[in-house]
Amino acid sequence: MKFGKFLLSRIATFLLVIFIGVTTVFFVPRLMPNDPVEAMIGQMTSNAGSMSPEAIEQMRESMNSLFGLDGSVLHQYLDFFKRVVISHDFGPSLSAYPTPVMQMIARALPWTLGLMLTTTVLSWLIGNLIGLLAGFRKDKPLSKFLEGIAIVMYPIPYYIFALLLIMFFCYLLPVFPLSFVVQGEGFNWVHIKSILWNCFLPALSLVLVGFGWWVISMKTMVSNAKEEEYVKFARLKGLGEGRIMGRYVMPNVMLPQVTNLALQIGGIFNGALVTEILFGFPGLGSLIYQGILQSDYNLIMGTITISVISVALTTFVIDLLYPFLDPRIRYS
């Protein structure tokens, strides 16, 4: 019974977040000063020469109907919400017409997921391991050295670090390519090697900057956990330091880190924009940038809606799993 109430409350919260997120995504692009239909008409008239006012008006009406921009704002909103929820259709892209937005997202999504998921998990594993050692054996020179590196790198914005890597490894020492160009196709070594080679610098910038926070947070929690009574009792029982760290300290301090990892995975698209623009990475961040520059309402709404749903879904799943990870928590 308690679990049923807990599940219903979480489902209601999840649906409310989706509703607010999709509503915000719909209205924000319409506050932009540019009109995408007028921009397309301007381009077409400049290429085709002079057109009659009647032809231009007919073209304007056709485009507004095609892109879901005709009628009142309320009518547009209801039509958009119905298409998104029922058919998962964001319509055609205004900047890459007639390509559907979902087709563009389907091409870009695997690139963003592959890069961001890999770097998030790697920085989480490396950062927590270093933080665990730095907090449990904080008097060791190696622990102090690794902690110092994390403290220095943590406040550096990832895009600044990305620019430094580009300047050093693409200009001064041209080891890696400046633009993202994949060679070959299909599942073969040439294609896979080209993908890994092009992804190395953006992945390195995200991992090196991301692991700093995990080191600092894990070290703080481990330092506090070492002073708990159950750790002191384990030492009095004569247990070794390695067993105390692995069996007593680590299981207790990992729970908040698991939660933070899930939230970061849900919000991986937040770090995609600048990173993908700097490295020319063909992911969702580049699509969002393209949509903003060209006032492509459908493309902006499609990419950001996917981000909103991913954050809400990940948070929802963690809410359901967390009581199983920590038996001290009960459904209420």
mmCIF file of C-alpha atoms in Angstrom:
data_model
loop_
_atom_site.group_PDB
_atom_site.id
_atom_site.type_symbol
_atom_site.label_atom_id
_atom_site.label_comp_id
_atom_site.label_asym_id
_atom_site.label_seq_id
_atom_site.Cartn_x
_atom_site.Cartn_y
_atom_site.Cartn_z
ATOM 1 C CA MET A 1 0.000 0.000 0.000
ATOM 2 C CA LYS A 2 2.790 2.410 0.904
ATOM 3 C CA PHE A 3 4.639 1.566 -2.288
ATOM 4 C CA GLY A 4 1.479 2.205 -4.333
ATOM 5 C CA LYS A 5 1.087 5.696 -2.895
ATOM 6 C CA PHE A 6 4.794 6.360 -3.375
ATOM 7 C CA LEU A 7 4.641 5.199 -7.000
ATOM 8 C CA LEU A 8 1.554 7.289 -7.794
ATOM 9 C CA SER A 9 3.139 10.413 -6.296
ATOM 10 C CA ARG A 10 6.319 9.900 -8.297
ATOM 11 C CA ILE A 11 4.373 9.288 -11.511
ATOM 12 C CA ALA A 12 2.357 12.452 -10.908
ATOM 13 C CA THR A 13 5.565 14.422 -10.314
ATOM 14 C CA PHE A 14 7.132 12.938 -13.443
ATOM 15 C CA LEU A 15 4.141 13.877 -15.615
ATOM 16 C CA LEU A 16 4.013 17.377 -14.114
ATOM 17 C CA VAL A 17 7.699 17.946 -14.896
ATOM 18 C CA ILE A 18 7.131 16.775 -18.489
ATOM 19 C CA PHE A 19 4.120 19.068 -18.843
ATOM 20 C CA ILE A 20 5.950 22.126 -17.494
ATOM 21 C CA GLY A 21 9.056 21.337 -19.537
ATOM 22 C CA VAL A 22 7.202 20.841 -22.834
ATOM 23 C CA THR A 23 5.133 23.980 -22.225
ATOM 24 C CA THR A 24 8.261 26.023 -21.570
ATOM 25 C CA VAL A 25 9.950 24.570 -24.646
ATOM 26 C CA PHE A 26 6.956 25.607 -26.761
ATOM 27 C CA PHE A 27 6.752 29.219 -25.609
ATOM 28 C CA VAL A 28 10.434 30.209 -25.269
ATOM 29 C CA PRO A 29 11.296 30.012 -29.018
ATOM 30 C CA ARG A 30 8.295 32.216 -29.778
ATOM 31 C CA LEU A 31 9.866 34.987 -27.710
ATOM 32 C CA MET A 32 12.777 35.150 -30.146
ATOM 33 C CA PRO A 33 12.779 38.253 -32.376
ATOM 34 C CA ASN A 34 13.237 36.362 -35.668
ATOM 35 C CA ASP A 35 10.365 34.908 -37.679
ATOM 36 C CA PRO A 36 11.545 31.698 -39.393
ATOM 37 C CA VAL A 37 8.831 31.774 -42.057
ATOM 38 C CA GLU A 38 9.694 35.339 -43.053
ATOM 39 C CA ALA A 39 13.373 34.384 -43.153
ATOM 40 C CA MET A 40 12.651 31.479 -45.501
ATOM 41 C CA ILE A 41 10.455 33.650 -47.725
ATOM 42 C CA GLY A 42 13.201 36.261 -47.872
ATOM 43 C CA GLN A 43 15.722 33.629 -48.978
ATOM 44 C CA MET A 44 13.371 32.204 -51.599
ATOM 45 C CA THR A 45 12.446 35.585 -53.041
ATOM 46 C CA SER A 46 16.090 36.637 -53.225
ATOM 47 C CA ASN A 47 16.954 33.452 -55.129
ATOM 48 C CA ALA A 48 13.869 33.386 -57.355
ATOM 49 C CA GLY A 49 13.738 37.100 -58.108
ATOM 50 C CA SER A 50 10.605 39.211 -57.861
ATOM 51 C CA MET A 51 7.339 37.556 -56.799
ATOM 52 C CA SER A 52 3.842 38.925 -56.677
ATOM 53 C CA PRO A 53 2.358 39.861 -53.305
ATOM 54 C CA GLU A 54 -0.358 37.235 -53.828
ATOM 55 C CA ALA A 55 2.210 34.483 -54.376
ATOM 56 C CA ILE A 56 4.182 35.576 -51.300
ATOM 57 C CA GLU A 57 1.036 35.590 -49.148
ATOM 58 C CA GLN A 58 0.028 32.164 -50.427
ATOM 59 C CA MET A 59 3.528 30.885 -49.660
ATOM 60 C CA ARG A 60 3.356 32.390 -46.160
ATOM 61 C CA GLU A 61 0.032 30.683 -45.432
ATOM 62 C CA SER A 62 1.298 27.338 -46.730
ATOM 63 C CA MET A 63 4.440 27.503 -44.611
ATOM 64 C CA ASN A 64 2.571 28.540 -41.476
ATOM 65 C CA SER A 65 0.233 25.585 -41.944
ATOM 66 C CA LEU A 66 3.091 23.193 -42.726
ATOM 67 C CA PHE A 67 5.156 24.176 -39.692
ATOM 68 C CA GLY A 68 2.200 24.410 -37.293
ATOM 69 C CA LEU A 69 2.396 28.193 -36.961
ATOM 70 C CA ASP A 70 -1.094 29.065 -38.130
ATOM 71 C CA GLY A 71 -3.966 29.946 -35.830
ATOM 72 C CA SER A 72 -3.773 31.318 -32.312
ATOM 73 C CA VAL A 73 -0.928 30.521 -29.920
ATOM 74 C CA LEU A 74 -3.296 28.319 -27.896
ATOM 75 C CA HIS A 75 -4.238 26.362 -31.013
ATOM 76 C CA GLN A 76 -0.559 25.941 -31.897
ATOM 77 C CA TYR A 77 0.217 24.793 -28.354
ATOM 78 C CA LEU A 78 -2.564 22.188 -28.241
ATOM 79 C CA ASP A 79 -1.586 20.872 -31.666
ATOM 80 C CA PHE A 80 2.083 20.718 -30.653
ATOM 81 C CA PHE A 81 1.347 18.950 -27.366
ATOM 82 C CA LYS A 82 -0.861 16.402 -29.132
ATOM 83 C CA ARG A 83 1.786 15.678 -31.774
ATOM 84 C CA VAL A 84 4.587 15.353 -29.218
ATOM 85 C CA VAL A 85 2.733 13.147 -26.724
ATOM 86 C CA ILE A 86 0.802 10.915 -29.142
ATOM 87 C CA SER A 87 2.893 10.618 -32.306
ATOM 88 C CA HIS A 88 6.293 11.942 -31.114
ATOM 89 C CA ASP A 89 6.349 14.176 -34.175
ATOM 90 C CA PHE A 90 8.030 17.588 -34.083
ATOM 91 C CA GLY A 91 7.315 18.275 -37.728
ATOM 92 C CA PRO A 92 9.842 19.175 -40.425
ATOM 93 C CA SER A 93 12.919 21.248 -39.751
ATOM 94 C CA LEU A 94 12.597 24.824 -40.917
ATOM 95 C CA SER A 95 16.327 25.139 -41.594
ATOM 96 C CA ALA A 96 16.740 21.724 -43.270
ATOM 97 C CA TYR A 97 13.341 21.394 -44.920
ATOM 98 C CA PRO A 98 11.830 18.879 -45.635
ATOM 99 C CA THR A 99 13.877 16.679 -43.270
ATOM 100 C CA PRO A 100 11.803 15.684 -40.200
ATOM 101 C CA VAL A 101 13.175 16.865 -36.870
ATOM 102 C CA MET A 102 12.960 13.356 -35.403
ATOM 103 C CA GLN A 103 15.153 12.060 -38.220
ATOM 104 C CA MET A 104 17.796 14.700 -37.434
ATOM 105 C CA ILE A 105 17.580 13.870 -33.718
ATOM 106 C CA ALA A 106 17.868 10.139 -34.449
ATOM 107 C CA ARG A 107 21.121 10.781 -36.330
ATOM 108 C CA ALA A 108 22.597 13.082 -33.680
ATOM 109 C CA LEU A 109 21.417 11.368 -30.480
ATOM 110 C CA PRO A 110 23.785 8.344 -30.602
ATOM 111 C CA TRP A 111 26.794 10.678 -30.909
ATOM 112 C CA THR A 112 25.788 12.738 -27.874
ATOM 113 C CA LEU A 113 24.842 9.697 -25.795
ATOM 114 C CA GLY A 114 28.062 7.892 -26.686
ATOM 115 C CA LEU A 115 30.282 10.856 -25.807
ATOM 116 C CA MET A 116 28.462 12.146 -22.745
ATOM 117 C CA LEU A 117 27.614 8.797 -21.148
ATOM 118 C CA THR A 118 31.161 7.517 -21.584
ATOM 119 C CA THR A 119 32.821 10.643 -20.191
ATOM 120 C CA THR A 120 30.334 10.959 -17.313
ATOM 121 C CA VAL A 121 30.847 7.372 -16.174
ATOM 122 C CA LEU A 122 34.635 7.551 -16.605
ATOM 123 C CA SER A 123 34.955 10.790 -14.635
ATOM 124 C CA TRP A 124 32.673 9.307 -11.950
ATOM 125 C CA LEU A 125 34.756 6.135 -11.604
ATOM 126 C CA ILE A 126 38.137 7.893 -11.673
ATOM 127 C CA GLY A 127 37.032 10.727 -9.406
ATOM 128 C CA ASN A 128 35.443 8.488 -6.790
ATOM 129 C CA LEU A 129 38.409 6.138 -6.716
ATOM 130 C CA ILE A 130 40.863 9.004 -6.221
ATOM 131 C CA GLY A 131 38.576 10.684 -3.689
ATOM 132 C CA LEU A 132 38.206 7.445 -1.737
ATOM 133 C CA LEU A 133 41.971 6.998 -1.518
ATOM 134 C CA ALA A 134 42.597 10.689 -0.819
ATOM 135 C CA GLY A 135 40.058 10.731 2.012
ATOM 136 C CA PHE A 136 40.990 7.411 3.599
ATOM 137 C CA ARG A 137 44.752 7.816 3.274
ATOM 138 C CA LYS A 138 45.029 11.568 3.209
ATOM 139 C CA ASP A 139 48.543 11.598 4.682
ATOM 140 C CA LYS A 140 50.062 9.751 1.712
ATOM 141 C CA PRO A 141 52.022 11.947 -0.763
ATOM 142 C CA LEU A 142 50.274 10.425 -3.782
ATOM 143 C CA SER A 143 46.847 11.149 -2.288
ATOM 144 C CA LYS A 144 47.792 14.759 -1.651
ATOM 145 C CA PHE A 145 49.181 15.116 -5.181
ATOM 146 C CA LEU A 146 46.044 13.713 -6.854
ATOM 147 C CA GLU A 147 43.803 15.802 -4.647
ATOM 148 C CA GLY A 148 45.788 18.914 -5.554
ATOM 149 C CA ILE A 149 45.315 18.227 -9.268
ATOM 150 C CA ALA A 150 41.560 17.820 -8.746
ATOM 151 C CA ILE A 151 41.296 21.082 -6.779
ATOM 152 C CA VAL A 152 43.191 22.966 -9.495
ATOM 153 C CA MET A 153 41.132 21.535 -12.360
ATOM 154 C CA TYR A 154 37.695 21.659 -10.716
ATOM 155 C CA PRO A 155 36.991 25.400 -11.156
ATOM 156 C CA ILE A 156 38.118 25.453 -14.812
ATOM 157 C CA PRO A 157 35.080 25.625 -17.140
ATOM 158 C CA TYR A 158 35.058 22.692 -19.518
ATOM 159 C CA TYR A 159 34.901 24.931 -22.592
ATOM 160 C CA ILE A 160 38.056 26.787 -21.495
ATOM 161 C CA PHE A 161 39.830 23.484 -21.059
ATOM 162 C CA ALA A 162 38.504 22.368 -24.452
ATOM 163 C CA LEU A 163 39.907 25.506 -26.095
ATOM 164 C CA LEU A 164 43.303 24.885 -24.481
ATOM 165 C CA LEU A 165 43.336 21.315 -25.797
ATOM 166 C CA ILE A 166 42.389 22.525 -29.277
ATOM 167 C CA MET A 167 45.131 25.169 -29.305
ATOM 168 C CA PHE A 168 47.775 22.717 -28.066
ATOM 169 C CA PHE A 169 46.891 19.478 -29.888
ATOM 170 C CA CYS A 170 45.361 20.912 -33.068
ATOM 171 C CA TYR A 171 47.584 23.967 -33.712
ATOM 172 C CA LEU A 172 50.864 23.803 -31.794
ATOM 173 C CA LEU A 173 51.139 20.016 -32.024
ATOM 174 C CA PRO A 174 48.726 19.035 -34.809
ATOM 175 C CA VAL A 175 48.142 15.500 -33.583
ATOM 176 C CA PHE A 176 44.328 15.499 -33.645
ATOM 177 C CA PRO A 177 42.018 16.861 -36.368
ATOM 178 C CA LEU A 178 40.450 20.285 -35.880
ATOM 179 C CA SER A 179 37.177 19.338 -37.573
ATOM 180 C CA PHE A 180 35.170 16.173 -37.028
ATOM 181 C CA VAL A 181 35.680 13.977 -40.103
ATOM 182 C CA VAL A 182 34.946 10.247 -39.873
ATOM 183 C CA GLN A 183 36.537 7.957 -42.430
ATOM 184 C CA GLY A 184 34.992 4.771 -43.709
ATOM 185 C CA GLU A 185 31.607 3.327 -42.819
ATOM 186 C CA GLY A 186 30.140 0.205 -41.331
ATOM 187 C CA PHE A 187 31.497 -1.945 -38.516
ATOM 188 C CA ASN A 188 35.175 -2.130 -39.441
ATOM 189 C CA TRP A 189 38.446 -1.104 -37.803
ATOM 190 C CA VAL A 190 39.041 1.925 -40.043
ATOM 191 C CA HIS A 191 35.651 3.415 -39.174
ATOM 192 C CA ILE A 192 35.900 2.637 -35.447
ATOM 193 C CA LYS A 193 39.455 3.980 -35.234
ATOM 194 C CA SER A 194 38.407 7.203 -36.974
ATOM 195 C CA ILE A 195 35.505 7.686 -34.546
ATOM 196 C CA LEU A 196 37.702 7.097 -31.479
ATOM 197 C CA TRP A 197 40.401 9.421 -32.838
ATOM 198 C CA ASN A 198 37.910 12.246 -33.463
ATOM 199 C CA CYS A 199 36.218 11.750 -30.086
ATOM 200 C CA PHE A 200 39.394 11.650 -28.001
ATOM 201 C CA LEU A 201 39.892 15.391 -27.419
ATOM 202 C CA PRO A 202 36.269 16.262 -26.540
ATOM 203 C CA ALA A 203 36.110 13.220 -24.268
ATOM 204 C CA LEU A 204 39.408 14.131 -22.596
ATOM 205 C CA SER A 205 38.251 17.691 -21.880
ATOM 206 C CA LEU A 206 35.030 16.464 -20.253
ATOM 207 C CA VAL A 207 36.690 13.698 -18.200
ATOM 208 C CA LEU A 208 39.537 15.830 -16.848
ATOM 209 C CA VAL A 209 37.286 18.677 -15.788
ATOM 210 C CA GLY A 210 34.442 16.455 -14.580
ATOM 211 C CA PHE A 211 36.408 14.203 -12.250
ATOM 212 C CA GLY A 212 37.552 17.101 -10.024
ATOM 213 C CA TRP A 213 34.177 17.550 -8.355
ATOM 214 C CA TRP A 214 33.858 13.814 -7.711
ATOM 215 C CA VAL A 215 37.280 13.765 -6.036
ATOM 216 C CA ILE A 216 36.466 16.686 -3.748
ATOM 217 C CA SER A 217 32.994 15.462 -2.776
ATOM 218 C CA MET A 218 34.103 11.869 -2.205
ATOM 219 C CA LYS A 219 37.114 12.923 -0.122
ATOM 220 C CA THR A 220 34.909 15.074 2.101
ATOM 221 C CA MET A 221 32.424 12.264 2.731
ATOM 222 C CA VAL A 222 35.160 9.679 3.352
ATOM 223 C CA SER A 223 36.943 11.985 5.820
ATOM 224 C CA ASN A 224 33.678 12.380 7.757
ATOM 225 C CA ALA A 225 32.840 8.670 7.586
ATOM 226 C CA LYS A 226 36.237 7.728 9.033
ATOM 227 C CA GLU A 227 35.262 9.414 12.288
ATOM 228 C CA GLU A 228 31.974 7.509 12.659
ATOM 229 C CA GLU A 229 31.534 5.117 15.555
ATOM 230 C CA TYR A 230 31.076 2.031 13.368
ATOM 231 C CA VAL A 231 34.487 2.636 11.753
ATOM 232 C CA LYS A 232 36.137 3.043 15.149
ATOM 233 C CA PHE A 233 34.450 -0.170 16.300
ATOM 234 C CA ALA A 234 35.762 -2.004 13.212
ATOM 235 C CA ARG A 235 39.288 -0.885 14.053
ATOM 236 C CA LEU A 236 38.873 -2.076 17.628
ATOM 237 C CA LYS A 237 37.884 -5.487 16.247
ATOM 238 C CA GLY A 238 41.278 -5.621 14.552
ATOM 239 C CA LEU A 239 40.075 -5.378 10.945
ATOM 240 C CA GLY A 240 42.569 -4.234 8.321
ATOM 241 C CA GLU A 241 42.402 -0.778 6.775
ATOM 242 C CA GLY A 242 41.657 -2.185 3.334
ATOM 243 C CA ARG A 243 38.650 -4.144 4.601
ATOM 244 C CA ILE A 244 37.366 -1.193 6.599
ATOM 245 C CA MET A 245 37.576 1.015 3.517
ATOM 246 C CA GLY A 246 35.919 -1.515 1.209
ATOM 247 C CA ARG A 247 33.287 -3.016 3.533
ATOM 248 C CA TYR A 248 32.399 -0.170 5.887
ATOM 249 C CA VAL A 249 33.283 3.239 4.463
ATOM 250 C CA MET A 250 32.726 2.853 0.723
ATOM 251 C CA PRO A 251 29.159 1.392 0.799
ATOM 252 C CA ASN A 252 27.956 4.295 2.941
ATOM 253 C CA VAL A 253 29.589 7.132 1.029
ATOM 254 C CA MET A 254 28.692 5.775 -2.432
ATOM 255 C CA LEU A 255 24.945 6.271 -2.086
ATOM 256 C CA PRO A 256 24.951 10.067 -2.596
ATOM 257 C CA GLN A 257 27.436 9.625 -5.435
ATOM 258 C CA VAL A 258 25.115 7.164 -7.185
ATOM 259 C CA THR A 259 22.303 9.704 -6.941
ATOM 260 C CA ASN A 260 24.491 12.477 -8.318
ATOM 261 C CA LEU A 261 25.646 10.199 -11.137
ATOM 262 C CA ALA A 262 22.048 9.528 -12.132
ATOM 263 C CA LEU A 263 21.259 13.245 -12.135
ATOM 264 C CA GLN A 264 24.328 13.970 -14.250
ATOM 265 C CA ILE A 265 23.384 11.232 -16.713
ATOM 266 C CA GLY A 266 19.929 12.757 -16.956
ATOM 267 C CA GLY A 267 21.430 16.148 -17.636
ATOM 268 C CA ILE A 268 24.201 15.096 -20.017
ATOM 269 C CA PHE A 269 22.749 17.303 -22.742
ATOM 270 C CA ASN A 270 23.552 20.371 -20.637
ATOM 271 C CA GLY A 271 27.245 19.962 -21.361
ATOM 272 C CA ALA A 272 26.756 19.024 -24.987
ATOM 273 C CA LEU A 273 26.179 22.472 -26.474
ATOM 274 C CA VAL A 274 29.537 24.254 -26.171
ATOM 275 C CA THR A 275 31.650 21.083 -26.359
ATOM 276 C CA GLU A 276 30.064 19.927 -29.600
ATOM 277 C CA ILE A 277 30.246 23.401 -31.144
ATOM 278 C CA LEU A 278 33.951 23.763 -30.348
ATOM 279 C CA PHE A 279 34.900 20.361 -31.719
ATOM 280 C CA GLY A 280 32.370 20.266 -34.566
ATOM 281 C CA PHE A 281 30.786 17.199 -32.976
ATOM 282 C CA PRO A 282 27.627 15.991 -34.825
ATOM 283 C CA GLY A 283 25.406 15.656 -31.752
ATOM 284 C CA LEU A 284 22.358 17.264 -30.176
ATOM 285 C CA GLY A 285 24.341 20.270 -28.987
ATOM 286 C CA SER A 286 25.171 21.189 -32.571
ATOM 287 C CA LEU A 287 21.523 20.754 -33.530
ATOM 288 C CA ILE A 288 20.399 23.105 -30.742
ATOM 289 C CA TYR A 289 22.965 25.669 -31.877
ATOM 290 C CA GLN A 290 21.789 25.350 -35.486
ATOM 291 C CA GLY A 291 18.169 25.758 -34.425
ATOM 292 C CA ILE A 292 18.911 28.880 -32.359
ATOM 293 C CA LEU A 293 20.931 30.561 -35.125
ATOM 294 C CA GLN A 294 18.281 29.924 -37.763
ATOM 295 C CA SER A 295 15.206 30.362 -35.534
ATOM 296 C CA ASP A 296 14.164 26.791 -36.270
ATOM 297 C CA TYR A 297 11.283 26.415 -33.795
ATOM 298 C CA ASN A 298 10.698 22.742 -34.498
ATOM 299 C CA LEU A 299 14.354 21.806 -34.154
ATOM 300 C CA ILE A 300 14.754 23.765 -30.901
ATOM 301 C CA MET A 301 11.594 22.276 -29.417
ATOM 302 C CA GLY A 302 12.524 18.734 -30.471
ATOM 303 C CA THR A 303 16.070 18.714 -29.101
ATOM 304 C CA ILE A 304 15.264 20.461 -25.822
ATOM 305 C CA THR A 305 12.166 18.294 -25.247
ATOM 306 C CA ILE A 306 14.365 15.201 -25.502
ATOM 307 C CA SER A 307 16.652 16.742 -22.859
ATOM 308 C CA VAL A 308 13.747 17.516 -20.526
ATOM 309 C CA ILE A 309 12.331 14.007 -20.829
ATOM 310 C CA SER A 310 15.735 12.417 -20.191
ATOM 311 C CA VAL A 311 16.278 14.391 -16.969
ATOM 312 C CA ALA A 312 12.753 13.674 -15.716
ATOM 313 C CA LEU A 313 12.921 9.976 -16.611
ATOM 314 C CA THR A 314 16.303 9.441 -14.964
ATOM 315 C CA THR A 315 15.176 11.185 -11.781
ATOM 316 C CA PHE A 316 11.988 9.097 -11.758
ATOM 317 C CA VAL A 317 13.899 5.815 -12.086
ATOM 318 C CA ILE A 318 16.348 6.760 -9.327
ATOM 319 C CA ASP A 319 13.453 7.694 -7.024
ATOM 320 C CA LEU A 320 12.100 4.167 -7.463
ATOM 321 C CA LEU A 321 15.453 2.399 -7.087
ATOM 322 C CA TYR A 322 16.990 4.406 -4.268
ATOM 323 C CA PRO A 323 15.167 2.591 -1.414
ATOM 324 C CA PHE A 324 16.623 -0.656 -2.768
ATOM 325 C CA LEU A 325 20.106 0.863 -2.751
ATOM 326 C CA ASP A 326 19.735 2.148 0.808
ATOM 327 C CA PRO A 327 17.648 -0.094 3.114
ATOM 328 C CA ARG A 328 17.425 2.743 5.652
ATOM 329 C CA ILE A 329 15.008 4.533 3.318
ATOM 330 C CA ARG A 330 11.393 3.437 3.325
ATOM 331 C CA TYR A 331 8.527 4.383 1.051
ATOM 332 C CA SER A 332 6.274 6.927 2.694
#
